[in-house]
mmJSON file of the N, C-alpha and C atoms, coordinates in Angstrom:
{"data_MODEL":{"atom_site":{
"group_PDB":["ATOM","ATOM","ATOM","ATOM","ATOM","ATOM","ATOM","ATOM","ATOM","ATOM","ATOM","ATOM","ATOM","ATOM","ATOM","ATOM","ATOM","ATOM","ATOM","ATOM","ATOM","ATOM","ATOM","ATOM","ATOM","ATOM","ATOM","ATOM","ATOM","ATOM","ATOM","ATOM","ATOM","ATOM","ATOM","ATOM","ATOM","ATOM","ATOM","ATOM","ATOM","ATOM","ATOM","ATOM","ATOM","ATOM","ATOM","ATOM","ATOM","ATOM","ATOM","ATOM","ATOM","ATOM","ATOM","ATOM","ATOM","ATOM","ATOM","ATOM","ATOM","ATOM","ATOM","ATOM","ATOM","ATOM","ATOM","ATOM","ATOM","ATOM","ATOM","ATOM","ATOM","ATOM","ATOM","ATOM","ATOM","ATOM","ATOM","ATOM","ATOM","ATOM","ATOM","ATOM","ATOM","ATOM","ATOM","ATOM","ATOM","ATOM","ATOM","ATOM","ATOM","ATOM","ATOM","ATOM","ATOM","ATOM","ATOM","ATOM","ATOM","ATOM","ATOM","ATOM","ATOM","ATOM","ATOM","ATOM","ATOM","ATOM","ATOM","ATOM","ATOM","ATOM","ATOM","ATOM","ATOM","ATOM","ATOM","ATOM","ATOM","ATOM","ATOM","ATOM","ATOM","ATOM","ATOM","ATOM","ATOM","ATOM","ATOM","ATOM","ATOM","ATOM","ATOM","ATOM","ATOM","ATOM","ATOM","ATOM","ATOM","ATOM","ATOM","ATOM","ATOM","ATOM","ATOM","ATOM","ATOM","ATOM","ATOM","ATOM","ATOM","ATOM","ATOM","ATOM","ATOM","ATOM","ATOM","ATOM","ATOM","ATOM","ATOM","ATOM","ATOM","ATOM","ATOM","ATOM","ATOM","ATOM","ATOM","ATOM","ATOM","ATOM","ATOM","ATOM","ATOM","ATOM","ATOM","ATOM","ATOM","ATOM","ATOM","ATOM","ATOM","ATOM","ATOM","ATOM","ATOM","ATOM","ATOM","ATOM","ATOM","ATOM","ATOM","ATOM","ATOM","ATOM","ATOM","ATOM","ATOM","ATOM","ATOM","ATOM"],
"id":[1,2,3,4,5,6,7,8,9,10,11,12,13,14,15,16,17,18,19,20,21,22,23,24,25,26,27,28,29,30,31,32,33,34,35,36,37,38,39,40,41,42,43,44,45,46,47,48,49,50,51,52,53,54,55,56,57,58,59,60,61,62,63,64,65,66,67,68,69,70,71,72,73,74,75,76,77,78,79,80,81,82,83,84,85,86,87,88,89,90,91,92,93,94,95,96,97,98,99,100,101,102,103,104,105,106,107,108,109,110,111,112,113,114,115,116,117,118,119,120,121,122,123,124,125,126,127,128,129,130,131,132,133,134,135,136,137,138,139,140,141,142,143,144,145,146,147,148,149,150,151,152,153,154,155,156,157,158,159,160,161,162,163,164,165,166,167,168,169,170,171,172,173,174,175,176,177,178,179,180,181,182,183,184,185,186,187,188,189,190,191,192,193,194,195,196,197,198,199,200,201,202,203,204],
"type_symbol":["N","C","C","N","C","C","N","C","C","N","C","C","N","C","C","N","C","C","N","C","C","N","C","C","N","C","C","N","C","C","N","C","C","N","C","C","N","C","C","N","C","C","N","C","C","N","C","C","N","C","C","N","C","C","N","C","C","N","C","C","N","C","C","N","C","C","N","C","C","N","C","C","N","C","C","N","C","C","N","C","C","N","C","C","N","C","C","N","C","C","N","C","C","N","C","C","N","C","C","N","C","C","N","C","C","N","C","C","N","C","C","N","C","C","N","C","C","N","C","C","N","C","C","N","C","C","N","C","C","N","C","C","N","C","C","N","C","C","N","C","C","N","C","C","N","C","C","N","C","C","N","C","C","N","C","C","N","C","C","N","C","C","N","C","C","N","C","C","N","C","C","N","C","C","N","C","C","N","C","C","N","C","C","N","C","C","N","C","C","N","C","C","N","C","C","N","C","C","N","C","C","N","C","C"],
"label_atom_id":["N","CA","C","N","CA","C","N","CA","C","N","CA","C","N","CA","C","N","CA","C","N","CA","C","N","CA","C","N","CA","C","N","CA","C","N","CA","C","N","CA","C","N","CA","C","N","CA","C","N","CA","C","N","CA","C","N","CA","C","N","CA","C","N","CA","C","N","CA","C","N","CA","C","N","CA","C","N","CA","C","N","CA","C","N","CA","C","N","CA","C","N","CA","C","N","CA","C","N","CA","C","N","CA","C","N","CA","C","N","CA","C","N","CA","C","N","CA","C","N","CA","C","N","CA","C","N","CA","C","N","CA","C","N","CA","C","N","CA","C","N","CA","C","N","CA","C","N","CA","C","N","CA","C","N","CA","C","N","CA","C","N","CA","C","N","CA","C","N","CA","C","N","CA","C","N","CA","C","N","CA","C","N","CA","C","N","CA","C","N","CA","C","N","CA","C","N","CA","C","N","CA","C","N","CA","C","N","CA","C","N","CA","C","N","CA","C","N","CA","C","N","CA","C","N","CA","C","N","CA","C","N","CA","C","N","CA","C"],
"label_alt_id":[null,null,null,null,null,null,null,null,null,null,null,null,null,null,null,null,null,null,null,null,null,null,null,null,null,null,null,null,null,null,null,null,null,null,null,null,null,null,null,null,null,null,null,null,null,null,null,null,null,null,null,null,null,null,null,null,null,null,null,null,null,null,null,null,null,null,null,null,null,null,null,null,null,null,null,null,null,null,null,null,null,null,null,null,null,null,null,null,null,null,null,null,null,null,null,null,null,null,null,null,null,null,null,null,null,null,null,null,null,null,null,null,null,null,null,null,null,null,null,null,null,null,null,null,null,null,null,null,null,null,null,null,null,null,null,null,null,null,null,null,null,null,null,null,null,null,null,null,null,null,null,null,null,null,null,null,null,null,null,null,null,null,null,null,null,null,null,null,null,null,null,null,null,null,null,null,null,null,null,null,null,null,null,null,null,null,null,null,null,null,null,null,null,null,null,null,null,null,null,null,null,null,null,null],
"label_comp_id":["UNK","UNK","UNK","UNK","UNK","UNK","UNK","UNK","UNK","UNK","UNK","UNK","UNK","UNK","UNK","UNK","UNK","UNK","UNK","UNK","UNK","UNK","UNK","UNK","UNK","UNK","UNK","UNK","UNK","UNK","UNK","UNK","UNK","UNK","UNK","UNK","UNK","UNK","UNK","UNK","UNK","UNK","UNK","UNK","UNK","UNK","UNK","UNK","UNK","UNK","UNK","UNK","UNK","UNK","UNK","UNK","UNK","UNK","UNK","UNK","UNK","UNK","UNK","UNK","UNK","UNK","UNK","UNK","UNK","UNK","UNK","UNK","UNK","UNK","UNK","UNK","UNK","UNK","UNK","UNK","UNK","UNK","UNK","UNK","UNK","UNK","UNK","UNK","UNK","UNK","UNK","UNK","UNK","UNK","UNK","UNK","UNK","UNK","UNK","UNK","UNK","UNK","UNK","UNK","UNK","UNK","UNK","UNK","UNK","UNK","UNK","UNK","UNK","UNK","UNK","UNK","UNK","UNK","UNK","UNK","UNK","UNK","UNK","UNK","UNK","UNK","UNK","UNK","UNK","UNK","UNK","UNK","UNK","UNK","UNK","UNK","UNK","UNK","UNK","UNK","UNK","UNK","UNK","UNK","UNK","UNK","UNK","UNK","UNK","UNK","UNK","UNK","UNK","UNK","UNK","UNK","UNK","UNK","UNK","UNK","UNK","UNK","UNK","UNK","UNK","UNK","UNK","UNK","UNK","UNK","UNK","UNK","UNK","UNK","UNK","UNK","UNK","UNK","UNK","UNK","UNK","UNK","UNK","UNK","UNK","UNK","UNK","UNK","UNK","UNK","UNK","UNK","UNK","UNK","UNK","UNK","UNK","UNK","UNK","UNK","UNK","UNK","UNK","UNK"],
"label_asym_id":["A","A","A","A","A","A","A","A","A","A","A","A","A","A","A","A","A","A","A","A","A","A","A","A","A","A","A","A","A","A","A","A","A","A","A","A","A","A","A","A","A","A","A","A","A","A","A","A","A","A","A","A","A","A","A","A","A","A","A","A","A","A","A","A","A","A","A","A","A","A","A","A","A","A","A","A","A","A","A","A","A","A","A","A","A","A","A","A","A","A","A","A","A","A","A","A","A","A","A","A","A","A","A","A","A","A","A","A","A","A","A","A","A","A","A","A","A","A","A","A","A","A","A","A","A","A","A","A","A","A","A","A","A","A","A","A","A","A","A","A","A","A","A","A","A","A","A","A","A","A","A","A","A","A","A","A","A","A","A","A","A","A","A","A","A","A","A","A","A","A","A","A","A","A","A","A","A","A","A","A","A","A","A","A","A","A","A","A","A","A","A","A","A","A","A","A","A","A","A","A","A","A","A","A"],
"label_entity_id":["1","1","1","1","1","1","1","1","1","1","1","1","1","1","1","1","1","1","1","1","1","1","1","1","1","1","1","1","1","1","1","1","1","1","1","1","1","1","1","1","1","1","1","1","1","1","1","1","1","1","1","1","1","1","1","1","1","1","1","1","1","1","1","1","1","1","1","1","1","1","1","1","1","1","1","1","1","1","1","1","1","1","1","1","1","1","1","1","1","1","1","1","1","1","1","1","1","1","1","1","1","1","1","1","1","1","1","1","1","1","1","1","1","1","1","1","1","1","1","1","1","1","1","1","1","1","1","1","1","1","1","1","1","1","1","1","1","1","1","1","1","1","1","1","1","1","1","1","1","1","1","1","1","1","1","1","1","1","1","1","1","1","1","1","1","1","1","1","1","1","1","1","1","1","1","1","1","1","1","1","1","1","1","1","1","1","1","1","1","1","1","1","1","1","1","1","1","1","1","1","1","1","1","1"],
"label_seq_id":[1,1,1,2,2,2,3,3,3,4,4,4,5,5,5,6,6,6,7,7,7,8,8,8,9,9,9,10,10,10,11,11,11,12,12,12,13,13,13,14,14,14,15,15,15,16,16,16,17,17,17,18,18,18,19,19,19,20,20,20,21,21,21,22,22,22,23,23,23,24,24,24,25,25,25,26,26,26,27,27,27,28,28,28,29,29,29,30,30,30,31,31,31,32,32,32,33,33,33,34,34,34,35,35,35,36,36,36,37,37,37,38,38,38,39,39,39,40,40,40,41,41,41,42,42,42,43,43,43,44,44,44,45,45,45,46,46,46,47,47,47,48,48,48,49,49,49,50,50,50,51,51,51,52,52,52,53,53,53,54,54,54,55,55,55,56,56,56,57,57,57,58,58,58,59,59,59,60,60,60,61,61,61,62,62,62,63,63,63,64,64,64,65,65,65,66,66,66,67,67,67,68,68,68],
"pdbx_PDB_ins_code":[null,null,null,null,null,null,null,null,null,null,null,null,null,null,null,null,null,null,null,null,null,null,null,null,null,null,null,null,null,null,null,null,null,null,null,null,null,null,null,null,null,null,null,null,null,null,null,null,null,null,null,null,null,null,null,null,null,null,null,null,null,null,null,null,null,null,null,null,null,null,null,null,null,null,null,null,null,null,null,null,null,null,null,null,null,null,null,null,null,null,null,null,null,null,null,null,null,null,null,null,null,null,null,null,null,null,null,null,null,null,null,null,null,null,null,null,null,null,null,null,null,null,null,null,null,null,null,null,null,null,null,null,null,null,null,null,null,null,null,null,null,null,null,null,null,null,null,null,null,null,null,null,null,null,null,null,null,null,null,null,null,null,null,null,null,null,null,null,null,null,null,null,null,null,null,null,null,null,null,null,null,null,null,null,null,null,null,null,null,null,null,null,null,null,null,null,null,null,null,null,null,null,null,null],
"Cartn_x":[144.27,143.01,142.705,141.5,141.06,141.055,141.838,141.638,139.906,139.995,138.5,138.831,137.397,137.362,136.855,137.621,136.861,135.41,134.951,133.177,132.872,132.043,131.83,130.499,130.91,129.804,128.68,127.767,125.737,126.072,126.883,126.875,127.986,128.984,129.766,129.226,128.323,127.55,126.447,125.855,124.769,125.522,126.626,127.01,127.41,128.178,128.405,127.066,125.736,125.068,124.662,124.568,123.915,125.261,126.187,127.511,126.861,127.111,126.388,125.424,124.4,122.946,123.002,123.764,124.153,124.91,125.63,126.322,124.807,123.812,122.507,121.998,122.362,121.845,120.366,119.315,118.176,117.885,116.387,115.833,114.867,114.781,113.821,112.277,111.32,110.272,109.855,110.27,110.441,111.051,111.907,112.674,112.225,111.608,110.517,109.682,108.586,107.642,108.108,109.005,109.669,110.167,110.573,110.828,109.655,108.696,106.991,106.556,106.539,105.929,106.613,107.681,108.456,108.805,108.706,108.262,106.917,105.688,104.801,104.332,105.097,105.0,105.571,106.909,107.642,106.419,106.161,105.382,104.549,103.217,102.361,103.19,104.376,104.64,105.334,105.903,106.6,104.854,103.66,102.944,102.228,102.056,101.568,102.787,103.824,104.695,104.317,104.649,104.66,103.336,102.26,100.782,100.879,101.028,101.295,102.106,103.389,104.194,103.628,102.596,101.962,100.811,100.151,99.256,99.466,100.986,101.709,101.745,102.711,102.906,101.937,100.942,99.586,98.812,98.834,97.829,99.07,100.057,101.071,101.197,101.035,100.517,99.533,98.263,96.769,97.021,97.615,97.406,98.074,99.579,99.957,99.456,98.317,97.656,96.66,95.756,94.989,95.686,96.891,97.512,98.041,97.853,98.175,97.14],
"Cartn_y":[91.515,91.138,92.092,92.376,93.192,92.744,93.379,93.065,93.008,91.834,91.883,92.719,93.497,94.62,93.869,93.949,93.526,93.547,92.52,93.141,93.853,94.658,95.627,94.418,94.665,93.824,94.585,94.233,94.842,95.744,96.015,97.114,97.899,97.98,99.05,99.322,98.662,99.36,100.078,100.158,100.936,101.964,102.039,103.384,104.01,103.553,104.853,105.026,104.485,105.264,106.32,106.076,107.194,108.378,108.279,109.161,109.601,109.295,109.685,110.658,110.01,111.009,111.623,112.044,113.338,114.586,113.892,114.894,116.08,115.077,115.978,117.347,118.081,119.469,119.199,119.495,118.941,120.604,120.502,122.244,122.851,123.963,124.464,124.402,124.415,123.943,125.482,126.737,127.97,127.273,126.786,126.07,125.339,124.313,123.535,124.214,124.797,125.305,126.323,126.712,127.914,126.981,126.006,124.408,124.192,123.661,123.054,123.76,125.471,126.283,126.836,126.581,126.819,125.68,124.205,123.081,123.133,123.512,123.606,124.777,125.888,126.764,126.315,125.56,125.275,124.087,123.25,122.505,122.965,124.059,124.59,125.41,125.836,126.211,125.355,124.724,123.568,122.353,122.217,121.517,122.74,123.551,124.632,124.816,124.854,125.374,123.615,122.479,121.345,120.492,121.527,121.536,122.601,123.318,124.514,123.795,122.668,122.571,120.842,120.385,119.392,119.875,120.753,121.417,121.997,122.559,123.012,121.926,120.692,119.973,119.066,118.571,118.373,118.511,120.075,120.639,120.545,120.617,120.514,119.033,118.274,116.941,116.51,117.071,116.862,117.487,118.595,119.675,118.813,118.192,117.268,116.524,115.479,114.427,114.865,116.209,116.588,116.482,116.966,117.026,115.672,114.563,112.962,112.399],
"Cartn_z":[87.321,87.916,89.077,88.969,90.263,91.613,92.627,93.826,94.43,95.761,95.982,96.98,97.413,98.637,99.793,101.386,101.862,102.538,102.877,102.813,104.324,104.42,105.312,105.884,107.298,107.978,108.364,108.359,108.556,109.359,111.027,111.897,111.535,110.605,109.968,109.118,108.109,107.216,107.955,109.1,109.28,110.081,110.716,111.144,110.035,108.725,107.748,107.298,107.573,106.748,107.778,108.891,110.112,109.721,109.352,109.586,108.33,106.757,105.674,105.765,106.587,106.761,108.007,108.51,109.578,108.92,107.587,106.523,105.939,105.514,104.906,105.861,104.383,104.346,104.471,105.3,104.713,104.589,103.459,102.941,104.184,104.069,105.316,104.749,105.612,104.907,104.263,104.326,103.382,101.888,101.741,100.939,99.584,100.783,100.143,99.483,99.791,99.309,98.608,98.436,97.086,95.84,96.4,95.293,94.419,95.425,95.026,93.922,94.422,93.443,92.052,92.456,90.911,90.103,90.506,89.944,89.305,90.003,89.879,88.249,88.521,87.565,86.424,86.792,85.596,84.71,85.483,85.037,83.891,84.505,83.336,81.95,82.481,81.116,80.112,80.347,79.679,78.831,80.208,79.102,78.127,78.41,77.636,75.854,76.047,75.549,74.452,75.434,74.196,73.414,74.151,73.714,72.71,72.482,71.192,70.049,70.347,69.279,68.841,69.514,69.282,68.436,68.777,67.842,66.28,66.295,65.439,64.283,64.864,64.21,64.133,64.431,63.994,62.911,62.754,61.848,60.404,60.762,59.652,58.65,59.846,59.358,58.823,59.019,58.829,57.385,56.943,56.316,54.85,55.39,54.054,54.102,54.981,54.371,53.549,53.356,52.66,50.964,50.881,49.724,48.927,50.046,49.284,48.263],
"occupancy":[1.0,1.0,1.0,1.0,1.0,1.0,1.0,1.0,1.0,1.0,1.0,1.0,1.0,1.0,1.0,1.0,1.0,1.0,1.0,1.0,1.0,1.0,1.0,1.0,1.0,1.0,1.0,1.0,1.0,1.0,1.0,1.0,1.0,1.0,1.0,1.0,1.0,1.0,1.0,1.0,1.0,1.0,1.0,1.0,1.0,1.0,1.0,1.0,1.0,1.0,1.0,1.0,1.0,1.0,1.0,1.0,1.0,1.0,1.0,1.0,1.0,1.0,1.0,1.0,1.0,1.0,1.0,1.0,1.0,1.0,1.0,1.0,1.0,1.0,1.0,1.0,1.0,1.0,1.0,1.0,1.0,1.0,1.0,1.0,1.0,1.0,1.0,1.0,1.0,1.0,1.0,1.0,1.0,1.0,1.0,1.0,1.0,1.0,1.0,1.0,1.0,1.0,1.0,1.0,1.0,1.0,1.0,1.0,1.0,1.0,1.0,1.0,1.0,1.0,1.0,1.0,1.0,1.0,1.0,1.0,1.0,1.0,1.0,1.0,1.0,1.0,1.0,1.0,1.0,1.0,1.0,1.0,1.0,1.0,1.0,1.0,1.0,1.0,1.0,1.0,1.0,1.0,1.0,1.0,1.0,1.0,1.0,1.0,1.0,1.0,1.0,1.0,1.0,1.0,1.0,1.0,1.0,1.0,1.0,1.0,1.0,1.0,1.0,1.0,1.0,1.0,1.0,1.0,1.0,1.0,1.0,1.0,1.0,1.0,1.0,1.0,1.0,1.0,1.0,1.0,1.0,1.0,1.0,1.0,1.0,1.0,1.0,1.0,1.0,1.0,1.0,1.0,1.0,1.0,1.0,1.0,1.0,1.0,1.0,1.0,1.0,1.0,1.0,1.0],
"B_iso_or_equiv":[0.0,0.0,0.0,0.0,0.0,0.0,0.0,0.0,0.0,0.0,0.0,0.0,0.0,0.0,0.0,0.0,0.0,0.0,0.0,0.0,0.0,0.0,0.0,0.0,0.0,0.0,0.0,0.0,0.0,0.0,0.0,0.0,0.0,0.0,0.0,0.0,0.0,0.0,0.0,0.0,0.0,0.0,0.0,0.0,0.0,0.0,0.0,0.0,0.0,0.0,0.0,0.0,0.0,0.0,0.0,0.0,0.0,0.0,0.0,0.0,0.0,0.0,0.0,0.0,0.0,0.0,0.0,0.0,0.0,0.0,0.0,0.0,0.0,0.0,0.0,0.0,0.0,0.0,0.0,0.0,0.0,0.0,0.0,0.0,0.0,0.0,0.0,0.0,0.0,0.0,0.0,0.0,0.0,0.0,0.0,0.0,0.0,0.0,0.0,0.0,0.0,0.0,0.0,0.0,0.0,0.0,0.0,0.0,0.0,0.0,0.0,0.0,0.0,0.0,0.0,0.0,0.0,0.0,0.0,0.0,0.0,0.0,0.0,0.0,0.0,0.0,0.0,0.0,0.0,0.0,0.0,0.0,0.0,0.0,0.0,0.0,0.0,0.0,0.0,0.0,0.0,0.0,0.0,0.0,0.0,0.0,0.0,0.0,0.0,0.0,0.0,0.0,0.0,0.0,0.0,0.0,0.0,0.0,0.0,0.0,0.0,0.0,0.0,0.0,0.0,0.0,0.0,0.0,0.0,0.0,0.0,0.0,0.0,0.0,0.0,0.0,0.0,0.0,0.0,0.0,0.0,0.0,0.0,0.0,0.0,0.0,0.0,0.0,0.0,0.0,0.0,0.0,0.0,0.0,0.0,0.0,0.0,0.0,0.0,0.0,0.0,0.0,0.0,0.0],
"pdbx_formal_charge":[null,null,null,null,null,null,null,null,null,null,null,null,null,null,null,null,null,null,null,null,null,null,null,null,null,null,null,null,null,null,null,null,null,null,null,null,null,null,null,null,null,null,null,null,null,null,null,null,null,null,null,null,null,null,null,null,null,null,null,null,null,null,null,null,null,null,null,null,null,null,null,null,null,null,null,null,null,null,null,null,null,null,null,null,null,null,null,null,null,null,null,null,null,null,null,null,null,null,null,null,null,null,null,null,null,null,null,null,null,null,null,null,null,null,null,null,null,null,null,null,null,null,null,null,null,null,null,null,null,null,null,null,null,null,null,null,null,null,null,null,null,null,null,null,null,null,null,null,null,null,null,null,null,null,null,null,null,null,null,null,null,null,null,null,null,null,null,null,null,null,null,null,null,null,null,null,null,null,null,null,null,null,null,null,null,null,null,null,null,null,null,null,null,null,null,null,null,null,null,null,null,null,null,null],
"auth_seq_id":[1,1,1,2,2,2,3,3,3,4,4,4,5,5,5,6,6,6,7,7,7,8,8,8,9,9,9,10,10,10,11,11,11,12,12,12,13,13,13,14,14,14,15,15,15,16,16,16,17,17,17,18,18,18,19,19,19,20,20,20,21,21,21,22,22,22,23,23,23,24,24,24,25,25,25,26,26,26,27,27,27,28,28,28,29,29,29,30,30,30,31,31,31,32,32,32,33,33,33,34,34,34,35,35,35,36,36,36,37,37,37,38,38,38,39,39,39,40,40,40,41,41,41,42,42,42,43,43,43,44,44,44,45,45,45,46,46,46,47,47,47,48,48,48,49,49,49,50,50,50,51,51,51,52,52,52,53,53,53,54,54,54,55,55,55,56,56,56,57,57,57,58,58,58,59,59,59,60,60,60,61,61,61,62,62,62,63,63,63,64,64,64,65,65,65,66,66,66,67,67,67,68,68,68],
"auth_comp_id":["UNK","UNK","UNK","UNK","UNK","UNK","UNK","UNK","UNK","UNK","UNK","UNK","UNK","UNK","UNK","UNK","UNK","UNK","UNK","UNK","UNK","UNK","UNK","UNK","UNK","UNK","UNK","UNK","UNK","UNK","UNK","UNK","UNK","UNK","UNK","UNK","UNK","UNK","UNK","UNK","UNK","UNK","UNK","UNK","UNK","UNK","UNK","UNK","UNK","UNK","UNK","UNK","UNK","UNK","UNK","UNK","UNK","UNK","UNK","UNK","UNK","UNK","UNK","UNK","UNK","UNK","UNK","UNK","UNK","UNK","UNK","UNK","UNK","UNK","UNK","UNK","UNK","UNK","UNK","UNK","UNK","UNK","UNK","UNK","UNK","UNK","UNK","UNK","UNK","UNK","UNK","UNK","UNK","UNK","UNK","UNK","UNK","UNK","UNK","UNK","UNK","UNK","UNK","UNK","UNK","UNK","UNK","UNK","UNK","UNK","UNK","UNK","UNK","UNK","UNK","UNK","UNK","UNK","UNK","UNK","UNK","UNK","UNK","UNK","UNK","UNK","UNK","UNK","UNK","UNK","UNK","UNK","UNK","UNK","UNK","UNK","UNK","UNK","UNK","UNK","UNK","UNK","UNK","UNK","UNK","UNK","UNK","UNK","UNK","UNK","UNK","UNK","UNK","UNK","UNK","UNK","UNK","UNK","UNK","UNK","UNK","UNK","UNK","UNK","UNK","UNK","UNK","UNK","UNK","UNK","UNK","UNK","UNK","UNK","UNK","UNK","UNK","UNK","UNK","UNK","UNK","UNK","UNK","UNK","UNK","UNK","UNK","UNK","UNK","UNK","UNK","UNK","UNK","UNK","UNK","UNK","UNK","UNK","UNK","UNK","UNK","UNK","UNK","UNK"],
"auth_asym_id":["A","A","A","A","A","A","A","A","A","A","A","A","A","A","A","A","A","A","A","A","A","A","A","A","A","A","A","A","A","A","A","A","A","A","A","A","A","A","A","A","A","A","A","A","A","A","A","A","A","A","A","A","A","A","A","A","A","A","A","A","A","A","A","A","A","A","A","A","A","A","A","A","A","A","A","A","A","A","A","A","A","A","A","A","A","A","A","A","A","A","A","A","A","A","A","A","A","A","A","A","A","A","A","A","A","A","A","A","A","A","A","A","A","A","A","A","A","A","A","A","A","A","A","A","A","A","A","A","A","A","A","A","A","A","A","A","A","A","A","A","A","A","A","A","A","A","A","A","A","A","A","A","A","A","A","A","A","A","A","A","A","A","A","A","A","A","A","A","A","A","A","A","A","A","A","A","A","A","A","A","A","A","A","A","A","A","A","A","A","A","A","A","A","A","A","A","A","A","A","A","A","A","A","A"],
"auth_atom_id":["N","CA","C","N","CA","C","N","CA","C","N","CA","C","N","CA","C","N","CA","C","N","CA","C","N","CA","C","N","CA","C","N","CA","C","N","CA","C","N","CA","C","N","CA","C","N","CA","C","N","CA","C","N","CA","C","N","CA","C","N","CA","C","N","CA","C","N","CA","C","N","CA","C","N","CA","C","N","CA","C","N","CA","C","N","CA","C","N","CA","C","N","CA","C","N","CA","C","N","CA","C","N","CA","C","N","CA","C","N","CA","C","N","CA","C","N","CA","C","N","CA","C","N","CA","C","N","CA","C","N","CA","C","N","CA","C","N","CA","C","N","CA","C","N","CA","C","N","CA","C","N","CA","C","N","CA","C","N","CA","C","N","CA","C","N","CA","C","N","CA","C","N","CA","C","N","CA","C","N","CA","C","N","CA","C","N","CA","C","N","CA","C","N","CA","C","N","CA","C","N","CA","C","N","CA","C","N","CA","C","N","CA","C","N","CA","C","N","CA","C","N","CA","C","N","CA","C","N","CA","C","N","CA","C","N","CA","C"],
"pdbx_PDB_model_num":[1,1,1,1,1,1,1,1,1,1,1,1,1,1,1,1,1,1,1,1,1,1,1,1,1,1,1,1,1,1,1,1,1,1,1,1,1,1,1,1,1,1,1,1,1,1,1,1,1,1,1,1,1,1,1,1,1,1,1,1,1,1,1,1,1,1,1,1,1,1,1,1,1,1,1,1,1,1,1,1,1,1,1,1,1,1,1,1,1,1,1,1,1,1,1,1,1,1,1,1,1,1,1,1,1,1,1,1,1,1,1,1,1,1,1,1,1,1,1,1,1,1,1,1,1,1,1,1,1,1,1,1,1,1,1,1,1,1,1,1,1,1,1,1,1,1,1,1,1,1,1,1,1,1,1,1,1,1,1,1,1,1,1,1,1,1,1,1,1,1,1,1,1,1,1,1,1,1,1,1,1,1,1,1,1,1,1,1,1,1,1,1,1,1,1,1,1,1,1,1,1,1,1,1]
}}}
């Protein structure tokens, strides 16, 4: 049987989280905005890329319902 853990009380739980979030790397806002825009880019090509294979397979579909 599993041992129980004991429970961490409300003011030891809020200093490990201040200790936790003093650990964070945070990004520089250069960082950021080199993030944004290559999210951003990635974005249009990816819907571009699955707008072409929606189209693809579309007309492929349309094309055997003509033949039913």
């Amino acid at each position: 049987m599993a041992e129980k853990s004991k429970k961490t009380s409300p003011a030891e739980f809020i200093r490990q989280v201040q200790t936790e979030t003093s650990k964070v790397v945070w990004p520089t806002r250069q960082e950021t905005i080199t993030t944004a825009i290559f999210v951003g880019i990635m974005m249009v090509i990816l819907s571009l890329f699955f707008l072409g294979i929606d189209t693809v397979f579309g007309s492929i579909v349309s094309w055997l319902l003509t033949l039913a």
